[in-house]
Amino acid sequence: MGYDLKMRVWRGDESGGDLADYVVPVEEGEVVLDALHRLQATQAGDLAVRWNCKAGKCGSCSAEINGKPRLTCMTRLSIFDPDETVTVTPLRTFPVIRDLVTDVSYNYEKAKQVPAFAPEPRRPDGTYRMQQEDVERGQEFRKCIECYLCQTVCHVVRDHDDNKRAFSGPRFFLRYAELEMHPLDTNDHREAARDEAGVGLCNITKCCTEVCPEGIKITDNAIIPVKERVVDRRYDPLVWLGSKIFRR
Ligand code: SF4
Ligand code: F3S
Ligand code: FES
């Protein structure tokens, strides 16, 4: 059965803004993005909202709902009490462009820093071969829809904007892990993960894993293995000696 949803939506731009109150009629089975679209269609025609697929697959509609980073298209209104006010604000970690739309170019800059996949030469029969378990390990990382919810929730940059220069964030630790675990990749990514991506700044709070809409175990399956490999290289005397000898 439909009801009148109390909404509070952040309105403004890079020069500042505030929360605005609305009452939006909603129907059973709808999601927060439906309510935002109805608000836009009936009361706030200039409301800026980014979205694309409405199916949890494009990663565009990320926002903070009652303070928690979520996909607006995958957040059912039924999880809230009908009397509750639903507050929608832009992703806090990125600069606001307008209303709920933020400038996520920090993430594109960090993506550019990740070295490209560099496979070893093909075998004489023209093929590449890898074990099935290596194929499956990488599949989890490739489920990422680049919604950047993990990036916005991570306190390393959420509370410390000045860390952005030195920290790539959980989404990109996934990429380092995928390359580092890929049996055909010829690069050693451990120094880059430590020095350019700043994996050492992560103190394993796991907030990134909690908000990931794809259920990727970012901390356990990507960040901790990358951290372990970085530490092995740095503190294992044999690894250190080997790297010195082979550099000559
Ligand atoms: Fe979004 Fe998960 Fe990818 Fe982070 S890892 S960008 S939370 S899908
Ligand atoms: Fe941040 Fe995730 Fe590490 S939230 S601190 S990257 S475990
Ligand atoms: Fe595509 Fe929400 S609109 S993930």
Tab-separated table of C-alpha atoms and ligand atoms in Angstrom:
chain	number	residue	atom	x	y	z
A	1	MET	CA	0.000	0.000	0.000
A	2	GLY	CA	1.254	3.490	-0.849
A	3	TYR	CA	2.068	6.179	1.703
A	4	ASP	CA	3.623	9.639	1.987
A	5	LEU	CA	7.378	9.330	2.515
A	6	LYS	CA	9.137	12.032	4.488
A	7	MET	CA	12.414	12.780	2.716
A	8	ARG	CA	15.296	15.076	3.472
A	9	VAL	CA	17.617	15.653	0.528
A	10	TRP	CA	20.840	17.648	0.385
A	11	ARG	CA	20.546	20.502	-2.118
A	12	GLY	CA	23.449	22.684	-3.102
A	13	ASP	CA	26.717	22.854	-5.009
A	14	GLU	CA	30.448	23.310	-4.401
A	15	SER	CA	29.818	26.668	-2.721
A	16	GLY	CA	27.561	25.130	-0.050
A	17	GLY	CA	24.070	23.834	0.569
A	18	ASP	CA	21.623	22.430	3.075
A	19	LEU	CA	19.087	19.662	3.671
A	20	ALA	CA	15.618	20.310	2.202
A	21	ASP	CA	12.447	18.601	3.450
A	22	TYR	CA	9.931	16.993	1.099
A	23	VAL	CA	6.930	14.680	1.292
A	24	VAL	CA	6.806	12.250	-1.622
A	25	PRO	CA	4.001	9.755	-2.337
A	26	VAL	CA	5.511	6.281	-2.800
A	27	GLU	CA	4.176	2.825	-3.690
A	28	GLU	CA	4.796	-0.579	-2.201
A	29	GLY	CA	7.922	-2.272	-3.584
A	30	GLU	CA	9.680	0.962	-4.533
A	31	VAL	CA	13.291	1.879	-3.874
A	32	VAL	CA	14.904	5.165	-2.803
A	33	LEU	CA	15.764	6.010	-6.431
A	34	ASP	CA	12.035	5.759	-7.346
A	35	ALA	CA	11.250	8.312	-4.632
A	36	LEU	CA	14.026	10.619	-5.874
A	37	HIS	CA	12.725	10.363	-9.443
A	38	ARG	CA	9.171	11.167	-8.305
A	39	LEU	CA	10.499	14.100	-6.318
A	40	GLN	CA	12.347	15.303	-9.408
A	41	ALA	CA	9.284	14.829	-11.637
A	42	THR	CA	6.765	16.545	-9.350
A	43	GLN	CA	8.442	18.998	-6.954
A	44	ALA	CA	12.130	19.563	-7.658
A	45	GLY	CA	12.705	19.507	-11.410
A	46	ASP	CA	16.272	20.750	-11.022
A	47	LEU	CA	17.344	18.007	-8.557
A	48	ALA	CA	20.645	16.510	-9.774
A	49	VAL	CA	20.747	12.699	-9.399
A	50	ARG	CA	23.161	10.359	-11.163
A	51	TRP	CA	21.825	6.951	-12.207
A	52	ASN	CA	21.798	4.668	-15.195
A	53	CYS	CA	20.740	1.002	-14.943
A	54	LYS	CA	18.358	0.880	-11.953
A	55	ALA	CA	19.498	-2.694	-11.554
A	56	GLY	CA	22.522	-2.489	-9.223
A	57	LYS	CA	24.998	-2.994	-12.054
A	58	CYS	CA	26.288	0.388	-13.283
A	59	GLY	CA	27.462	1.800	-9.947
A	60	SER	CA	26.168	5.320	-10.788
A	61	CYS	CA	23.464	5.915	-8.175
A	62	SER	CA	25.650	5.805	-5.052
A	63	ALA	CA	24.650	8.191	-2.253
A	64	GLU	CA	24.474	8.182	1.534
A	65	ILE	CA	21.106	7.166	2.942
A	66	ASN	CA	20.621	7.995	6.616
A	67	GLY	CA	24.414	8.335	6.718
A	68	LYS	CA	25.232	4.950	5.200
A	69	PRO	CA	26.764	4.675	1.710
A	70	ARG	CA	24.337	2.691	-0.504
A	71	LEU	CA	23.072	2.236	-4.052
A	72	THR	CA	19.811	4.205	-4.166
A	73	CYS	CA	18.391	1.812	-6.785
A	74	MET	CA	18.934	-1.207	-4.547
A	75	THR	CA	17.682	0.293	-1.287
A	76	ARG	CA	14.076	-0.753	-0.757
A	77	LEU	CA	11.855	1.707	1.085
A	78	SER	CA	10.441	-1.262	3.013
A	79	ILE	CA	13.607	-1.379	5.160
A	80	PHE	CA	12.529	1.945	6.743
A	81	ASP	CA	9.623	2.551	9.067
A	82	PRO	CA	6.892	4.465	7.126
A	83	ASP	CA	7.063	7.221	9.776
A	84	GLU	CA	10.838	7.531	9.454
A	85	THR	CA	12.427	10.417	7.558
A	86	VAL	CA	14.778	9.108	4.876
A	87	THR	CA	17.753	11.424	4.447
A	88	VAL	CA	19.752	11.297	1.216
A	89	THR	CA	23.114	13.082	0.978
A	90	PRO	CA	25.949	12.983	-1.568
A	91	LEU	CA	29.000	10.710	-1.095
A	92	ARG	CA	30.934	12.515	1.600
A	93	THR	CA	34.458	11.719	0.468
A	94	PHE	CA	34.206	13.361	-2.961
A	95	PRO	CA	33.613	17.031	-3.892
A	96	VAL	CA	29.995	17.928	-4.641
A	97	ILE	CA	29.129	19.056	-8.157
A	98	ARG	CA	25.432	19.605	-7.463
A	99	ASP	CA	22.861	18.058	-5.103
A	100	LEU	CA	23.514	14.275	-5.037
A	101	VAL	CA	26.113	14.292	-7.812
A	102	THR	CA	29.777	14.220	-6.781
A	103	ASP	CA	33.039	14.506	-8.666
A	104	VAL	CA	34.556	11.014	-8.448
A	105	SER	CA	37.620	11.784	-10.567
A	106	TYR	CA	39.917	10.924	-7.612
A	107	ASN	CA	39.082	7.320	-8.464
A	108	TYR	CA	39.960	7.711	-12.148
A	109	GLU	CA	43.310	9.250	-11.195
A	110	LYS	CA	44.039	6.286	-8.925
A	111	ALA	CA	42.964	3.860	-11.682
A	112	LYS	CA	45.562	5.397	-14.011
A	113	GLN	CA	48.342	4.631	-11.511
A	114	VAL	CA	47.690	0.872	-11.543
A	115	PRO	CA	50.120	-0.784	-13.973
A	116	ALA	CA	48.525	-2.539	-16.944
A	117	PHE	CA	48.322	-6.332	-17.131
A	118	ALA	CA	51.604	-7.556	-18.658
A	119	PRO	CA	51.239	-11.209	-19.669
A	120	GLU	CA	54.161	-13.523	-20.351
A	121	PRO	CA	54.575	-14.612	-24.020
A	122	ARG	CA	52.129	-17.150	-25.433
A	123	ARG	CA	53.178	-20.788	-25.465
A	124	PRO	CA	54.551	-22.266	-28.720
A	125	ASP	CA	51.050	-23.568	-29.559
A	126	GLY	CA	49.727	-19.976	-29.357
A	127	THR	CA	47.826	-20.386	-26.086
A	128	TYR	CA	47.923	-19.063	-22.561
A	129	ARG	CA	47.264	-21.599	-19.811
A	130	MET	CA	46.308	-21.136	-16.188
A	131	GLN	CA	44.817	-23.321	-13.484
A	132	GLN	CA	41.053	-23.190	-12.956
A	133	GLU	CA	41.511	-22.127	-9.333
A	134	ASP	CA	43.545	-19.105	-10.484
A	135	VAL	CA	40.747	-18.198	-12.910
A	136	GLU	CA	38.167	-18.431	-10.128
A	137	ARG	CA	40.181	-16.365	-7.633
A	138	GLY	CA	40.208	-13.367	-9.989
A	139	GLN	CA	36.486	-13.622	-10.756
A	140	GLU	CA	35.527	-12.254	-7.356
A	141	PHE	CA	37.572	-9.088	-7.942
A	142	ARG	CA	36.061	-8.589	-11.394
A	143	LYS	CA	32.537	-8.367	-9.972
A	144	CYS	CA	33.315	-4.756	-8.954
A	145	ILE	CA	30.788	-2.301	-10.471
A	146	GLU	CA	32.868	0.772	-9.536
A	147	CYS	CA	30.180	2.298	-7.342
A	148	TYR	CA	32.930	3.688	-5.060
A	149	LEU	CA	30.912	3.029	-1.917
A	150	CYS	CA	34.006	1.361	-0.468
A	151	GLN	CA	36.078	4.407	-1.385
A	152	THR	CA	33.691	6.854	0.286
A	153	VAL	CA	33.341	4.868	3.516
A	154	CYS	CA	37.049	4.255	4.130
A	155	HIS	CA	38.063	6.501	7.015
A	156	VAL	CA	41.612	6.887	5.662
A	157	VAL	CA	40.292	9.374	3.086
A	158	ARG	CA	36.790	10.080	4.467
A	159	ASP	CA	38.188	11.915	7.467
A	160	HIS	CA	41.540	12.951	6.034
A	161	ASP	CA	41.324	14.546	2.625
A	162	ASP	CA	45.100	15.062	2.603
A	163	ASN	CA	45.602	11.261	2.529
A	164	LYS	CA	44.114	11.079	-0.973
A	165	ARG	CA	47.466	11.780	-2.587
A	166	ALA	CA	49.075	8.737	-0.954
A	167	PHE	CA	46.154	6.273	-0.799
A	168	SER	CA	44.388	4.552	-3.686
A	169	GLY	CA	41.644	2.971	-1.603
A	170	PRO	CA	40.004	-0.448	-1.375
A	171	ARG	CA	38.613	-0.548	-4.917
A	172	PHE	CA	42.140	-0.296	-6.297
A	173	PHE	CA	43.662	-2.702	-3.785
A	174	LEU	CA	41.352	-5.207	-5.471
A	175	ARG	CA	43.058	-4.481	-8.763
A	176	TYR	CA	46.558	-4.789	-7.274
A	177	ALA	CA	45.527	-8.100	-5.701
A	178	GLU	CA	44.098	-9.391	-8.967
A	179	LEU	CA	47.291	-8.571	-10.871
A	180	GLU	CA	49.570	-9.800	-8.092
A	181	MET	CA	47.759	-13.160	-7.933
A	182	HIS	CA	47.512	-13.545	-11.714
A	183	PRO	CA	49.861	-16.384	-12.735
A	184	LEU	CA	50.499	-14.921	-16.197
A	185	ASP	CA	51.319	-11.357	-15.133
A	186	THR	CA	55.044	-10.616	-15.249
A	187	ASN	CA	55.152	-7.464	-13.092
A	188	ASP	CA	55.901	-7.406	-9.388
A	189	HIS	CA	53.246	-5.058	-7.950
A	190	ARG	CA	54.315	-5.133	-4.327
A	191	GLU	CA	56.421	-1.971	-4.308
A	192	ALA	CA	53.731	-0.047	-6.195
A	193	ALA	CA	51.039	-1.297	-3.798
A	194	ARG	CA	53.103	-0.045	-0.890
A	195	ASP	CA	54.617	3.177	-2.243
A	196	GLU	CA	52.075	4.510	-4.746
A	197	ALA	CA	48.807	2.934	-3.565
A	198	GLY	CA	49.602	3.238	0.166
A	199	VAL	CA	48.244	-0.152	1.241
A	200	GLY	CA	50.092	0.320	4.556
A	201	LEU	CA	47.665	3.114	5.540
A	202	CYS	CA	44.784	0.632	5.641
A	203	ASN	CA	44.302	-0.591	9.190
A	204	ILE	CA	41.791	-3.301	8.255
A	205	THR	CA	38.649	-1.725	9.661
A	206	LYS	CA	36.647	-3.698	7.038
A	207	CYS	CA	34.081	-0.898	6.517
A	208	CYS	CA	34.759	-1.241	2.779
A	209	THR	CA	33.744	-4.904	2.807
A	210	GLU	CA	30.574	-4.118	4.773
A	211	VAL	CA	29.223	-1.660	2.181
A	212	CYS	CA	30.201	-3.499	-1.020
A	213	PRO	CA	26.947	-4.225	-2.911
A	214	GLU	CA	28.640	-7.067	-4.793
A	215	GLY	CA	29.604	-8.821	-1.558
A	216	ILE	CA	33.292	-8.832	-2.478
A	217	LYS	CA	35.432	-9.772	0.530
A	218	ILE	CA	37.711	-6.815	-0.133
A	219	THR	CA	39.638	-6.918	3.133
A	220	ASP	CA	40.102	-10.663	3.590
A	221	ASN	CA	40.602	-11.708	-0.012
A	222	ALA	CA	42.442	-8.712	-1.479
A	223	ILE	CA	43.890	-6.258	1.050
A	224	ILE	CA	45.285	-8.704	3.614
A	225	PRO	CA	46.973	-10.910	0.959
A	226	VAL	CA	48.530	-7.810	-0.651
A	227	LYS	CA	49.725	-6.577	2.744
A	228	GLU	CA	51.252	-9.992	3.480
A	229	ARG	CA	53.107	-10.012	0.184
A	230	VAL	CA	54.411	-6.459	0.713
A	231	VAL	CA	55.679	-7.386	4.181
A	232	ASP	CA	57.301	-10.606	2.903
A	233	ARG	CA	59.307	-8.641	0.414
A	234	ARG	CA	60.367	-6.002	2.883
A	235	TYR	CA	61.286	-8.132	5.866
A	236	ASP	CA	62.276	-11.527	4.525
A	237	PRO	CA	66.118	-11.357	4.342
A	238	LEU	CA	66.243	-13.955	1.542
A	239	VAL	CA	63.704	-12.058	-0.539
A	240	TRP	CA	65.645	-8.850	0.097
A	241	LEU	CA	68.992	-10.476	-0.850
A	242	GLY	CA	67.448	-12.018	-3.965
A	243	SER	CA	66.099	-8.669	-5.098
A	244	LYS	CA	69.547	-7.092	-4.658
A	245	ILE	CA	71.337	-9.869	-6.586
A	246	PHE	CA	68.865	-9.893	-9.462
A	247	ARG	CA	68.997	-6.121	-9.758
A	248	ARG	CA	72.732	-6.180	-10.522
B	1	SF4	FE1	31.693	-0.813	-5.221
B	1	SF4	FE2	32.467	-3.138	-4.100
B	1	SF4	FE3	33.673	-2.218	-6.325
B	1	SF4	FE4	34.064	-0.986	-3.992
B	1	SF4	S1	34.688	-3.066	-4.529
B	1	SF4	S2	33.682	0.003	-5.967
B	1	SF4	S3	32.073	-1.208	-3.035
B	1	SF4	S4	31.538	-2.877	-6.127
B	2	F3S	FE1	39.744	1.398	4.573
B	2	F3S	FE2	38.841	-1.021	4.023
B	2	F3S	FE3	41.231	-0.718	4.987
B	2	F3S	S1	37.702	0.631	4.927
B	2	F3S	S2	41.053	1.049	6.317
B	2	F3S	S3	40.543	0.007	3.043
B	2	F3S	S4	39.848	-2.356	5.429
B	3	FES	FE1	22.925	1.495	-11.788
B	3	FES	FE2	21.944	2.016	-9.335
B	3	FES	S1	21.382	2.935	-11.230
B	3	FES	S2	23.625	0.733	-9.882
